Short mmCIF file of C-alpha atoms and ligand atoms in Angstrom, two decimals:
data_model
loop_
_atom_site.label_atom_id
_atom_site.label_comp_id
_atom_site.label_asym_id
_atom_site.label_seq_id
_atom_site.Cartn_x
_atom_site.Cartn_y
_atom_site.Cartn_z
CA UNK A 1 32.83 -14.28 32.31
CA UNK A 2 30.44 -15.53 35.10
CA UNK A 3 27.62 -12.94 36.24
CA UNK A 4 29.65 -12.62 39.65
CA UNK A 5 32.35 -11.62 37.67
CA UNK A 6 30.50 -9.28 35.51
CA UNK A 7 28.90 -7.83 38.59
CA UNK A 8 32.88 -7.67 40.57
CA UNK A 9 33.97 -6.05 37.30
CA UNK A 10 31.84 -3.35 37.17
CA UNK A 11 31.67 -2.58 41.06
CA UNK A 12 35.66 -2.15 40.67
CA UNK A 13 35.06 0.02 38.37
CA UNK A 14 32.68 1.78 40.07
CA UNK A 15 34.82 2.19 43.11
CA UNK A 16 37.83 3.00 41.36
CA UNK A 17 36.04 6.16 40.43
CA UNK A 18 34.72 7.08 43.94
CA UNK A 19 38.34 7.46 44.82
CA UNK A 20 39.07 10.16 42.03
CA UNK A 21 38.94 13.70 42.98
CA UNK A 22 36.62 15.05 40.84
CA UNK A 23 34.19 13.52 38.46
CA UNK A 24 34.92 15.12 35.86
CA UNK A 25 34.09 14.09 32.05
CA UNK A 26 37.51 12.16 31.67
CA UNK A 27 36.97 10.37 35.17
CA UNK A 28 33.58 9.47 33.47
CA UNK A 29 34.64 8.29 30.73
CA UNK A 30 37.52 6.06 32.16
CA UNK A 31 34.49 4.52 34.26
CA UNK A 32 32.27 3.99 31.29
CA UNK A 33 35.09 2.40 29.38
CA UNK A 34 35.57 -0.28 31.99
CA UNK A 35 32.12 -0.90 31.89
CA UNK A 36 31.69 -1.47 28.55
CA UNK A 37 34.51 -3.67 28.17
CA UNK A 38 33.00 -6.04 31.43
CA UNK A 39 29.51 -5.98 29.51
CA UNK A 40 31.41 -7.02 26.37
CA UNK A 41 33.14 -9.56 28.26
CA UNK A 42 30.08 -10.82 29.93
CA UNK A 43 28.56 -11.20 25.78
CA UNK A 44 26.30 -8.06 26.17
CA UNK A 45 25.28 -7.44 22.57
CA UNK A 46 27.42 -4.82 21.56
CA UNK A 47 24.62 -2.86 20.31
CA UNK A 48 22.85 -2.65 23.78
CA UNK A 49 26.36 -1.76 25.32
CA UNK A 50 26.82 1.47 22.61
CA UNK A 51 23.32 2.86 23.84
CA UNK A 52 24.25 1.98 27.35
CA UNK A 53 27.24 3.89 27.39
CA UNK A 54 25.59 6.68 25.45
CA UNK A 55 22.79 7.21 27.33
CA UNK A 56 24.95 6.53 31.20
CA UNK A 57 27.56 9.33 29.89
CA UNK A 58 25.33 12.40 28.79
CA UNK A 59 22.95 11.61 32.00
CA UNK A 60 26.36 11.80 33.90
CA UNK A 61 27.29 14.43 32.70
CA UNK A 62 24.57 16.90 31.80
CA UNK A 63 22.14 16.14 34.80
CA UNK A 64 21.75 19.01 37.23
CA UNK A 65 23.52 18.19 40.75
CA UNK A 66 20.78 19.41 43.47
CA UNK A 67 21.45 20.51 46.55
CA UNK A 68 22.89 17.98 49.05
CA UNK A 69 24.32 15.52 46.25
CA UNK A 70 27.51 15.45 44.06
CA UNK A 71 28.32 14.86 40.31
CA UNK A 72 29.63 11.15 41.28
CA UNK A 73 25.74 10.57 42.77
CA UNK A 74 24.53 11.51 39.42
CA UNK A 75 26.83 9.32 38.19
CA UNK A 76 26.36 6.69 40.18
CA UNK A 77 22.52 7.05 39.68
CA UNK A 78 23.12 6.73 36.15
CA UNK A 79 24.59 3.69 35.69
CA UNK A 80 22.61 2.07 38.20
CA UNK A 81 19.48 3.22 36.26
CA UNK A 82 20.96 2.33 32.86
CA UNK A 83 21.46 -1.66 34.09
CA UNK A 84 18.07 -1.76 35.34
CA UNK A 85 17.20 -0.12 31.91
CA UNK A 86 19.01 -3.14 30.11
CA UNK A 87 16.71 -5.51 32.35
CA UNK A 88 13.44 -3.94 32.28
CA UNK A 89 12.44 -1.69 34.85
CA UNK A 90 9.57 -2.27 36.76
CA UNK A 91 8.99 -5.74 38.41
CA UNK A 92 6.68 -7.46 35.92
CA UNK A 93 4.11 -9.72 37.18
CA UNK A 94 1.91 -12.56 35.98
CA UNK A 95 -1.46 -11.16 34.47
CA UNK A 96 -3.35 -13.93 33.77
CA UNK A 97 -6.65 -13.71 31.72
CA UNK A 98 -10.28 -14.39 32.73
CA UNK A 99 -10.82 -17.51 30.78
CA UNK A 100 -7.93 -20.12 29.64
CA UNK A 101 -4.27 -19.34 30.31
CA UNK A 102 -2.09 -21.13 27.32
CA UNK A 103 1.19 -21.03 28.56
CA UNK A 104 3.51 -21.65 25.69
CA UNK A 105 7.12 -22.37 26.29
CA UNK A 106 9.92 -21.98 23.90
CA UNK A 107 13.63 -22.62 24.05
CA UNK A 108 16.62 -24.48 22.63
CA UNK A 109 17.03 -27.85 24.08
CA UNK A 110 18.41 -28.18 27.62
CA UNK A 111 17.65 -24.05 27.98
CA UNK A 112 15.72 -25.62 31.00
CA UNK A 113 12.35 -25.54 29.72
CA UNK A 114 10.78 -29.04 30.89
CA UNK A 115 11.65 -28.62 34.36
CA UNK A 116 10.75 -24.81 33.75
CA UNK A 117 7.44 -26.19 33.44
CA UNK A 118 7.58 -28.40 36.03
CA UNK A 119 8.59 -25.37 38.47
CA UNK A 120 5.92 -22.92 37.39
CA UNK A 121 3.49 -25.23 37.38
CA UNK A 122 3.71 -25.95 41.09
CA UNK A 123 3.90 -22.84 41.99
CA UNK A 124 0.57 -21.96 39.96
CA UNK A 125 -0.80 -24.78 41.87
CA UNK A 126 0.10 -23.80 45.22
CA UNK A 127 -1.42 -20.37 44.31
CA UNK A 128 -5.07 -22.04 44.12
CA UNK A 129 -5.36 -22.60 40.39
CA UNK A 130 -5.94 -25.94 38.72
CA UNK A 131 -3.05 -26.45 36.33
CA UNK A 132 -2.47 -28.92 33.69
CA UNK A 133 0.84 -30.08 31.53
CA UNK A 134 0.84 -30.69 27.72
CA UNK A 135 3.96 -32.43 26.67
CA UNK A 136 4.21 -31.91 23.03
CA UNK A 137 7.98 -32.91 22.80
CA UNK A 138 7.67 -35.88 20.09
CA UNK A 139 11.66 -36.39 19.89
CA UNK A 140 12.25 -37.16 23.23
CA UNK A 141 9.76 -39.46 24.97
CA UNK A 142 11.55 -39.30 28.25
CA UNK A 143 10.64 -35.62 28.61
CA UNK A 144 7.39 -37.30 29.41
CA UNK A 145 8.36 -39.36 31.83
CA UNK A 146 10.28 -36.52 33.21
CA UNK A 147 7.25 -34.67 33.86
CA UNK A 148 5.07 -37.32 35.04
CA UNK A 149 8.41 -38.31 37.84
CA UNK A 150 8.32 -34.33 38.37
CA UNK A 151 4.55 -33.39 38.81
CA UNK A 152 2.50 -36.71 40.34
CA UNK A 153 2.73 -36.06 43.85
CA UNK A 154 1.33 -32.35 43.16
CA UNK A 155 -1.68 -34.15 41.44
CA UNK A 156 -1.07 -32.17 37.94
CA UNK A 157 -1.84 -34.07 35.01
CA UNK A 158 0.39 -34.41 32.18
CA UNK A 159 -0.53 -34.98 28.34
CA UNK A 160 1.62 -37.31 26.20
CA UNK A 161 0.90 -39.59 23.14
CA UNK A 162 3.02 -41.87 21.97
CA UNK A 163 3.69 -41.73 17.18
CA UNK A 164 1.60 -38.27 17.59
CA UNK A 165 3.74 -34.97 15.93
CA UNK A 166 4.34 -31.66 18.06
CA UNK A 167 1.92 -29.53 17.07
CA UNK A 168 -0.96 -32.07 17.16
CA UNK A 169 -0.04 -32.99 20.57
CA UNK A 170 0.16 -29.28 21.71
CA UNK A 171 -3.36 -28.95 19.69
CA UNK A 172 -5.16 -32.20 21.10
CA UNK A 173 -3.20 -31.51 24.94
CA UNK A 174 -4.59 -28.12 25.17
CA UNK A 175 -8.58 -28.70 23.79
CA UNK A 176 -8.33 -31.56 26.27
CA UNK A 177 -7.89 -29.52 29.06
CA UNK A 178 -9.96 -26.89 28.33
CA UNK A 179 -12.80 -29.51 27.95
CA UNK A 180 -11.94 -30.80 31.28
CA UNK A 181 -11.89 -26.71 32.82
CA UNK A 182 -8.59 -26.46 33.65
CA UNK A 183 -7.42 -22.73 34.12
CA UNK A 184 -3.92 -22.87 33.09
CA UNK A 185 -2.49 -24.93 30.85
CA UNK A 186 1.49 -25.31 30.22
CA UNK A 187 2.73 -26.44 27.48
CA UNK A 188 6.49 -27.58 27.35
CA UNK A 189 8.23 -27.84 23.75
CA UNK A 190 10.57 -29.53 22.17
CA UNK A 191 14.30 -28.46 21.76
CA UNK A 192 16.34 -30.89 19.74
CA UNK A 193 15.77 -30.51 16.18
CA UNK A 194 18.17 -31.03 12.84
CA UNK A 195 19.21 -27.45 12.45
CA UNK A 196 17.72 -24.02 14.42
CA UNK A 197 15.54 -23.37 10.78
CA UNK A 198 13.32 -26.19 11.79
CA UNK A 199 12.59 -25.69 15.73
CA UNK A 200 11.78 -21.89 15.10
CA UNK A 201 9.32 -23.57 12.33
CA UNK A 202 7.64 -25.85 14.40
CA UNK A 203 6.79 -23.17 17.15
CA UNK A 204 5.39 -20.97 14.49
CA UNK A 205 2.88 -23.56 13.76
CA UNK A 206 1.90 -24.59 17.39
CA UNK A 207 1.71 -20.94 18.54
CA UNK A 208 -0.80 -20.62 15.45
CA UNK A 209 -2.66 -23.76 16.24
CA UNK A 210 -3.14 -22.94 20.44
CA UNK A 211 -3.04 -19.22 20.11
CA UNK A 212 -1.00 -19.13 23.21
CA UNK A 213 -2.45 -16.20 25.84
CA UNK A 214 1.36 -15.90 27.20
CA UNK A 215 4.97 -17.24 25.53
CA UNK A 216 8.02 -17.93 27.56
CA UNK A 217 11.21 -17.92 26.17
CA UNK A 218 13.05 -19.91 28.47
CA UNK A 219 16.92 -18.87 27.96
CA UNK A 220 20.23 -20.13 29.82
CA UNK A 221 22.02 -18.03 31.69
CA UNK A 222 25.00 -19.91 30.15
CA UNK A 223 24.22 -19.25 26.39
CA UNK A 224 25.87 -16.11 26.12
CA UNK A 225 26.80 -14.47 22.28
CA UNK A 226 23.97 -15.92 20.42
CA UNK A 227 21.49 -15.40 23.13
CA UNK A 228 20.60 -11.96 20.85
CA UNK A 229 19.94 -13.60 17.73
CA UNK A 230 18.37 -16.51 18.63
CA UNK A 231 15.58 -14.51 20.87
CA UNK A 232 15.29 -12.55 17.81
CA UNK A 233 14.53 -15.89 15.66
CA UNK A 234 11.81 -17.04 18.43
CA UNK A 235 10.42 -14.00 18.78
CA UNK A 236 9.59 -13.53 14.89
CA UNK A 237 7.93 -17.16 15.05
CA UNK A 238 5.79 -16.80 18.33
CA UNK A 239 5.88 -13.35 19.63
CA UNK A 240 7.73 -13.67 22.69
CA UNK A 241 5.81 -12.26 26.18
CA UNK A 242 8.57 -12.72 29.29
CA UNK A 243 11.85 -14.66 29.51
CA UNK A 244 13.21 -16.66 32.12
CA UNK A 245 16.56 -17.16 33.17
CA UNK A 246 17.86 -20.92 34.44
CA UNK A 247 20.71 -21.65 35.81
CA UNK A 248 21.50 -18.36 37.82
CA UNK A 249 23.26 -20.50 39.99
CA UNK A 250 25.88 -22.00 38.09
CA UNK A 251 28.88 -20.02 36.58
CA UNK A 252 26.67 -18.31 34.17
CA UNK A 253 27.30 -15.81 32.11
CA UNK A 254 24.22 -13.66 33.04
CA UNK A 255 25.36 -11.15 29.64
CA UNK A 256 23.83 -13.00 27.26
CA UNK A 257 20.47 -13.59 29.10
CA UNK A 258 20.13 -9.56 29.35
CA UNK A 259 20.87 -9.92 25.50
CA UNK A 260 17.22 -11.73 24.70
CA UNK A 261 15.89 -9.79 26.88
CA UNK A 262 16.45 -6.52 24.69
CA UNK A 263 16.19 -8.74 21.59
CA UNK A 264 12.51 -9.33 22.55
CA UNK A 265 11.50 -6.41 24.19
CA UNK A 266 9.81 -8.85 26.80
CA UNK A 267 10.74 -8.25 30.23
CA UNK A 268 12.28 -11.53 32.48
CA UNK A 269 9.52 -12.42 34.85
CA UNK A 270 11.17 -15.41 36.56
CA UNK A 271 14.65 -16.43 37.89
CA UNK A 272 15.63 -20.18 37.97
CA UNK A 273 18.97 -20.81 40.58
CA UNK A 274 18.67 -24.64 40.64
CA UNK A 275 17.25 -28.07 39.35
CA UNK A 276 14.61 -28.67 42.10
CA UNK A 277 11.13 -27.38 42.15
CA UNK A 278 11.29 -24.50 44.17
CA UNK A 279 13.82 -23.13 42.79
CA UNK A 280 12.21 -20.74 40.44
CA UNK A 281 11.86 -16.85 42.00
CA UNK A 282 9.77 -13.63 40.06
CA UNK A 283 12.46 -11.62 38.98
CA UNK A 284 13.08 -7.78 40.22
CA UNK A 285 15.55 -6.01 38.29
CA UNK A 286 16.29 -3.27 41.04
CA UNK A 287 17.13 -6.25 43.16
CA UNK A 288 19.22 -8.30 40.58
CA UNK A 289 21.64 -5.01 40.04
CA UNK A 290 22.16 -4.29 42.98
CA UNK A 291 23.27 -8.10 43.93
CA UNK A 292 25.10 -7.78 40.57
CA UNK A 293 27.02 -4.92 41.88
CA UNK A 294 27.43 -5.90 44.99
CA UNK A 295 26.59 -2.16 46.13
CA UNK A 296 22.86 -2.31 48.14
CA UNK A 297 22.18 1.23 48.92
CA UNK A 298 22.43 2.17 44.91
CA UNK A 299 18.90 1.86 44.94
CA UNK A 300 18.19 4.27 47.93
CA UNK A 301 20.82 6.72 46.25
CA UNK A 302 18.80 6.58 43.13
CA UNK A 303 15.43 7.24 44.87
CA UNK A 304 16.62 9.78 46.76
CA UNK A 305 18.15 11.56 43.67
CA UNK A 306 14.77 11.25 42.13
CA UNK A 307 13.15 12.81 44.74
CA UNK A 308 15.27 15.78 44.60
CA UNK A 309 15.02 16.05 40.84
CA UNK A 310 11.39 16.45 41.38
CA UNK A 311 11.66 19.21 44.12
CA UNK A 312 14.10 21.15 41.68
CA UNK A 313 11.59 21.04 39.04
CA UNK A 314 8.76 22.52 41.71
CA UNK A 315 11.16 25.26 42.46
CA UNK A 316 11.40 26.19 39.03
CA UNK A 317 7.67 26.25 38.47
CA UNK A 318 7.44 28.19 41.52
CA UNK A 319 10.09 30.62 39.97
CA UNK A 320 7.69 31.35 37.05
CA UNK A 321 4.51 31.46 39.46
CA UNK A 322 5.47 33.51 42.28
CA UNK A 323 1.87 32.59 43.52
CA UNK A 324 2.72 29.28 44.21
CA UNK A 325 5.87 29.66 46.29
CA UNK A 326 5.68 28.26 49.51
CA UNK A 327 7.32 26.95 52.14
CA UNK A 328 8.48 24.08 50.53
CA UNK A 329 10.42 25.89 47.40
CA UNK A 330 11.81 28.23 49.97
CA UNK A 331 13.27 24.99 51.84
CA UNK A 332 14.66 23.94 48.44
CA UNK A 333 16.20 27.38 47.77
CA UNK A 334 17.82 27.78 51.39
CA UNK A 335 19.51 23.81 51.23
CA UNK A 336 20.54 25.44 47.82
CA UNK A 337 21.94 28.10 49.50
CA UNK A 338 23.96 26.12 51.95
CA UNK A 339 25.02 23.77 49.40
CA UNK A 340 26.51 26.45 47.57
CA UNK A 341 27.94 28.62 50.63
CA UNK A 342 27.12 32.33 50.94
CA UNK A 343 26.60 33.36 47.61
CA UNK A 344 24.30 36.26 46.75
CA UNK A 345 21.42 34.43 46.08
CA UNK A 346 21.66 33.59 49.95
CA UNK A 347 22.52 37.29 50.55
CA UNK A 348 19.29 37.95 49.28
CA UNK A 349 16.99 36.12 51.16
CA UNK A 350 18.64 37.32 54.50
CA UNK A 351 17.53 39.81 56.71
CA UNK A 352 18.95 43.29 56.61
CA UNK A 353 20.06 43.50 53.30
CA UNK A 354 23.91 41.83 53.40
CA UNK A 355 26.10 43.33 51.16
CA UNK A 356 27.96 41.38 48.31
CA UNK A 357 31.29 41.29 49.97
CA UNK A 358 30.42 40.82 53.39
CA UNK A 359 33.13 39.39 55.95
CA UNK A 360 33.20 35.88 56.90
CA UNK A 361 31.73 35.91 60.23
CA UNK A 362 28.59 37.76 58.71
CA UNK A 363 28.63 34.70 56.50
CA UNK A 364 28.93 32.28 58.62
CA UNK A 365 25.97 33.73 60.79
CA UNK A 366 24.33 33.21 57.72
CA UNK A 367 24.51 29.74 57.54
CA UNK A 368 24.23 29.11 60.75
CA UNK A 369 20.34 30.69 60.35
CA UNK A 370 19.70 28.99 57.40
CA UNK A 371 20.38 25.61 59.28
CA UNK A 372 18.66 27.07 62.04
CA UNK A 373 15.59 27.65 59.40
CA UNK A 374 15.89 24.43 58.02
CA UNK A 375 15.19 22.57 61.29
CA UNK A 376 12.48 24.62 62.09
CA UNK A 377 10.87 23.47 58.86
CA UNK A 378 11.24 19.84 59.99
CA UNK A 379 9.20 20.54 62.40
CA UNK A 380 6.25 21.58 60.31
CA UNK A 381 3.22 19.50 58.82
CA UNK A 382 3.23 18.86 55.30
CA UNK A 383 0.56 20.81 55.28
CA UNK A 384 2.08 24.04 57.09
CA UNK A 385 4.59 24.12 54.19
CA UNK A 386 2.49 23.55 51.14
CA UNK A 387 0.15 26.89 52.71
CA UNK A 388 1.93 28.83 55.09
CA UNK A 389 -0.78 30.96 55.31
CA UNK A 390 -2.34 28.38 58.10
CA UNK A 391 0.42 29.16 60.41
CA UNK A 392 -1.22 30.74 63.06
CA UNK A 393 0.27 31.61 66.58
CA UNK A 394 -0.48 28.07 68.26
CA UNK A 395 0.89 26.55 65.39
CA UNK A 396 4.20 28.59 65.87
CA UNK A 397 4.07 27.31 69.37
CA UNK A 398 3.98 24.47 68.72
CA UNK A 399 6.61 24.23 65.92
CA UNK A 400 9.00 26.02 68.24
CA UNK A 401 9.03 23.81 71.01
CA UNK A 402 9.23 20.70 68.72
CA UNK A 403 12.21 22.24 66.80
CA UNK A 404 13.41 23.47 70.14
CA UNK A 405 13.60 27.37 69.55
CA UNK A 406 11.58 30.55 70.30
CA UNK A 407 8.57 31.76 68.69
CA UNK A 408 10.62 34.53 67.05
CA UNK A 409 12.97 32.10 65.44
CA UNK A 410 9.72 30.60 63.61
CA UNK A 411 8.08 34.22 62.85
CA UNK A 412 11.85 35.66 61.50
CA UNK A 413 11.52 32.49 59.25
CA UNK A 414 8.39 33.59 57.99
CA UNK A 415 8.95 37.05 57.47
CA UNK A 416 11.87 36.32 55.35
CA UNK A 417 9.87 33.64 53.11
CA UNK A 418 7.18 36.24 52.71
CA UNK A 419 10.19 38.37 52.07
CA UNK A 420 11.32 36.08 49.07
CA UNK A 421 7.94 35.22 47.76
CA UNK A 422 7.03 39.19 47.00
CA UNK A 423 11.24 39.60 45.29
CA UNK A 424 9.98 37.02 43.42
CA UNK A 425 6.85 38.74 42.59
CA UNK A 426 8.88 41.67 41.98
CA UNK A 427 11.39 40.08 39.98
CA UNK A 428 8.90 38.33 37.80
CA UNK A 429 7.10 41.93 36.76
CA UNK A 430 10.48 43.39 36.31
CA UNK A 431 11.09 40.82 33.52
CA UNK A 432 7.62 40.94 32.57
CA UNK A 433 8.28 44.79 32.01
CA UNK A 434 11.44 44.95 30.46
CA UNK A 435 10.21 41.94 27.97
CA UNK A 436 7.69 44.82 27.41
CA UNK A 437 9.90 47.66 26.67
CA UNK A 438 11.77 45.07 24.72
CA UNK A 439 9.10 44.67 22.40
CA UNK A 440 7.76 48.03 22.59
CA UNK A 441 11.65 49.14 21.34
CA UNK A 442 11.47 47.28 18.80
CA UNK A 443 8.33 47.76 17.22
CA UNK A 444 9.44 51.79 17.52
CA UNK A 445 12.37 51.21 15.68
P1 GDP B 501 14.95 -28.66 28.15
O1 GDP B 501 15.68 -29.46 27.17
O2 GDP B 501 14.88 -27.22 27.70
O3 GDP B 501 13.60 -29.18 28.45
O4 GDP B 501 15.80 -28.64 29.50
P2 GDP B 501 15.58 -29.50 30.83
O5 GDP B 501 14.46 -28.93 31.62
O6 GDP B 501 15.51 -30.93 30.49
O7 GDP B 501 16.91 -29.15 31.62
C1 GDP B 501 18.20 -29.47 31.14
C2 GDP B 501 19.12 -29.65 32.34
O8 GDP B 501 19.29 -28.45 33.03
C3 GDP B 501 18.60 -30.64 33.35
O9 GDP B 501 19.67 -31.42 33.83
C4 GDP B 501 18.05 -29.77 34.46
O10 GDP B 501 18.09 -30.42 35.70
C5 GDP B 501 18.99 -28.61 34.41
N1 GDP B 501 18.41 -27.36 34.91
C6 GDP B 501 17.24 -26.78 34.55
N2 GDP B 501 17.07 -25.60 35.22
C7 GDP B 501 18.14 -25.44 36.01
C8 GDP B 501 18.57 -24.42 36.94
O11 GDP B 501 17.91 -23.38 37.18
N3 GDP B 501 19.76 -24.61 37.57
C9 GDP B 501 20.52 -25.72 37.35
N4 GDP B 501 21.65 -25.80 38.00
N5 GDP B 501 20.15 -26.67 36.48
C10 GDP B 501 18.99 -26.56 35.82
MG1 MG B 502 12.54 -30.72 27.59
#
């Protein structure tokens, strides 16, 4: 299965379940199921799928839903999240060190790693550094060549000796340019060896001889079941540092490259999508799912979602310290409120005193404050809402006539959030107390 495929696979899926009525665990689990079986497809190690669908299902389903989002966000959210998971999350970049950057590159043959080398080493160049190539490929002196046909006209010298083994000419290629005061070296390995035992062997030894400062495993997007293993196997012999992925463009089957990329533990910090020299991109994981899925505002959805999981967890704190309630946690509560319709928590907060059953016009008067409130409070500094206590009459002027109400529309929303801060107060020493008695009880008895 191709990585479009993967990526049309999944976005069906994901669709499919946008059109249920509920998202409920079943819906859920019919989503995740189709999933799993495109990741299986696409030759996601079936490991990495289990923990995948594990960890995508209880966030689905145990996350709290705040105010102005639905379960299928959460949803949504988590999936997203758990294929940028798979891939590493943050965008890595290049660190390179003070003194020498040894560049080692590993790989099965035709993985893409000579013109790998090729690539990155232009684009080091064109970033300011001076850059040198070490060839130590002994089977295959047109690799060489290849690099020499590749690199001349960027004025990048290449290393090569003719009877000389691998990891002398890695050994001899790299002091040689370090002599000479080049910055970064690459060095570009060998691939085609008599059985898998023997290429893993000979990068052990010429990672010990250069002491690489950063290892590539250079992995085609093609390679799909064994991609798991075999990073495994390179990784034990050179510890592996980033991947990249060739061949994006072709019809690759992307699984496999996300399968060396958990079997390492190093992130993918470049994208190849062709054979000529520029085609070679840093990689972004946010970016790559959502083109996988087809589905561009994911990542805004899941930003978002963060955001409000972060304003829940203020209210809360401002729930056990009445002293910090402000403005802010008295927004969250009121688009809580709404969310929920008028419930008694809403009842609460109003003016008057509603009582529990009140009539539908009273609560729809309710709302219709609340929203009222709620664009009042875009009108508001940052500031006004994190201390309300700066709101002074020209600042209620002025927040009225940007929100486009009276002055007493701002002061009624005050009063009532002074209103909720001190039942908060009050509720917090009424637990407090009866915690008290609690104990008190107890100890009687
Ligand atoms: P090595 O054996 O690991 O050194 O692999 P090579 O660098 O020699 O590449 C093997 C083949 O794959 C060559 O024909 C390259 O032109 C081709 N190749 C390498 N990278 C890419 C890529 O990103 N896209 C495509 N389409 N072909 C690539
Ligand atoms: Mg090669």
């Amino acid at each position: 299965m191709s990585l479009r495929q993967l990526g049309k696979s999944i976005s069906d899926a994901v669709r499919k379940f946008l059109r249920v009525p509920t998202a409920d665990e079943r819906a859920v689990n019919t989503l995740l199921k189709e999933i799993q079986r495109a990741l299986i497809r696409a030759d996601v190690n079936a490991r990495i799928v289990a923990d995948f669908t594990r960890k995508v299902r209880e966030r689905s389903l145990s996350s709290e839903v705040p105010p102005g989002f639905s379960r299928k966000d959460i949803v949504l959210k988590s999936v997203y999240d758990g294929l940028v998971e798979i891939l590493g999350e943050k965008k890595p970049t290049l660190q390179l060190v003070k003194g020498t950057n040894i560049m080692l590159f590993v790989g099965i043959e035709g993985s893409g790693k000579t013109t790998t080398v090729a690539k990155l080493a232009v684009l080091l160049k064109k970033r300011g550094y001076l850059v040198a190539v070490v060839c130590a490929d002994d089977h295959r002196p047109g690799a060489y060549q290849q690099l020499l046909d590749l690199l001349s006209e960027f004025e990048i010298p290449v290393y090569w000796e003719r009877g000389v083994k691998a990891p002398e000419l890695a050994e001899r290629g790299v002091k040689k340019f370090k002599e000479e005061g080049y910055k970064i070296i690459l060095v570009d390995t060998a691939g085609r060896h008599k059985n898998e035992q023997e290429l893993i062997e000979e990068m052990r030894v010429i990672s010990d001889r250069i002491k690489p400062t950063h290892t590539f495993l250079v992995v085609d997007a093609a390679i799909g079941q064994f991609a798991y293993q075999q990073a495994k196997a390179f990784h034990e012999a050179a510890p592996i540092g980033g991947v990249i992925i060739t061949k994006l463009d072709g019809t690759a089957k992307g699984g496999g490259a996300l399968s060396a990329v958990v079997a390492t533990g190093a992130p993918i910090y470049f994208v190849c999508t062709g054979e000529k020299l520029g085609e070679i991109e840093p990689f972004d994981p946010n970016g790559f799912v959502s083109r996988l899925l087809g589905m561009g505002d994911l990542r805004a959805l899941s930003e978002k979602l963060h955001e409000a999981y972060l304003e829940m967890k203020r209210l809360k704190e401002a729930e056990l310290m009445p002293e910090k309630f402000n403005l802010l946690a008295f927004r969250i509560q009121l688009q809580q409120a709404r969310k929920l319709g008028p419930l008694t928590k809403l009842l609460d907060l109003l003016p008057g005193g509603l009582s529990l059953n009140l009539p539908p016009e009273v609560a729809q008067e309710a709302s219709k404050k609340i929203d009222k409130w709620l664009v009042i409070m875009n009108s508001m500094t940052r500031e006004e809402l994190e201390n309300p206590k700066i709101i002074n009459r020209s600042r209620i002027n002025r927040i009225a006539k940007g929100a486009g109400v009276y002055p007493e529309d701002v002061r009624e929303l005050l009063s009532n959030y002074k209103r909720a801060k001190r039942m908060m107060k009050a509720f917090k020493s009424d637990r407090a107390a009866k915690r008290m008695l609690e104990k008190l009880t107890k100890s009687v008895l």
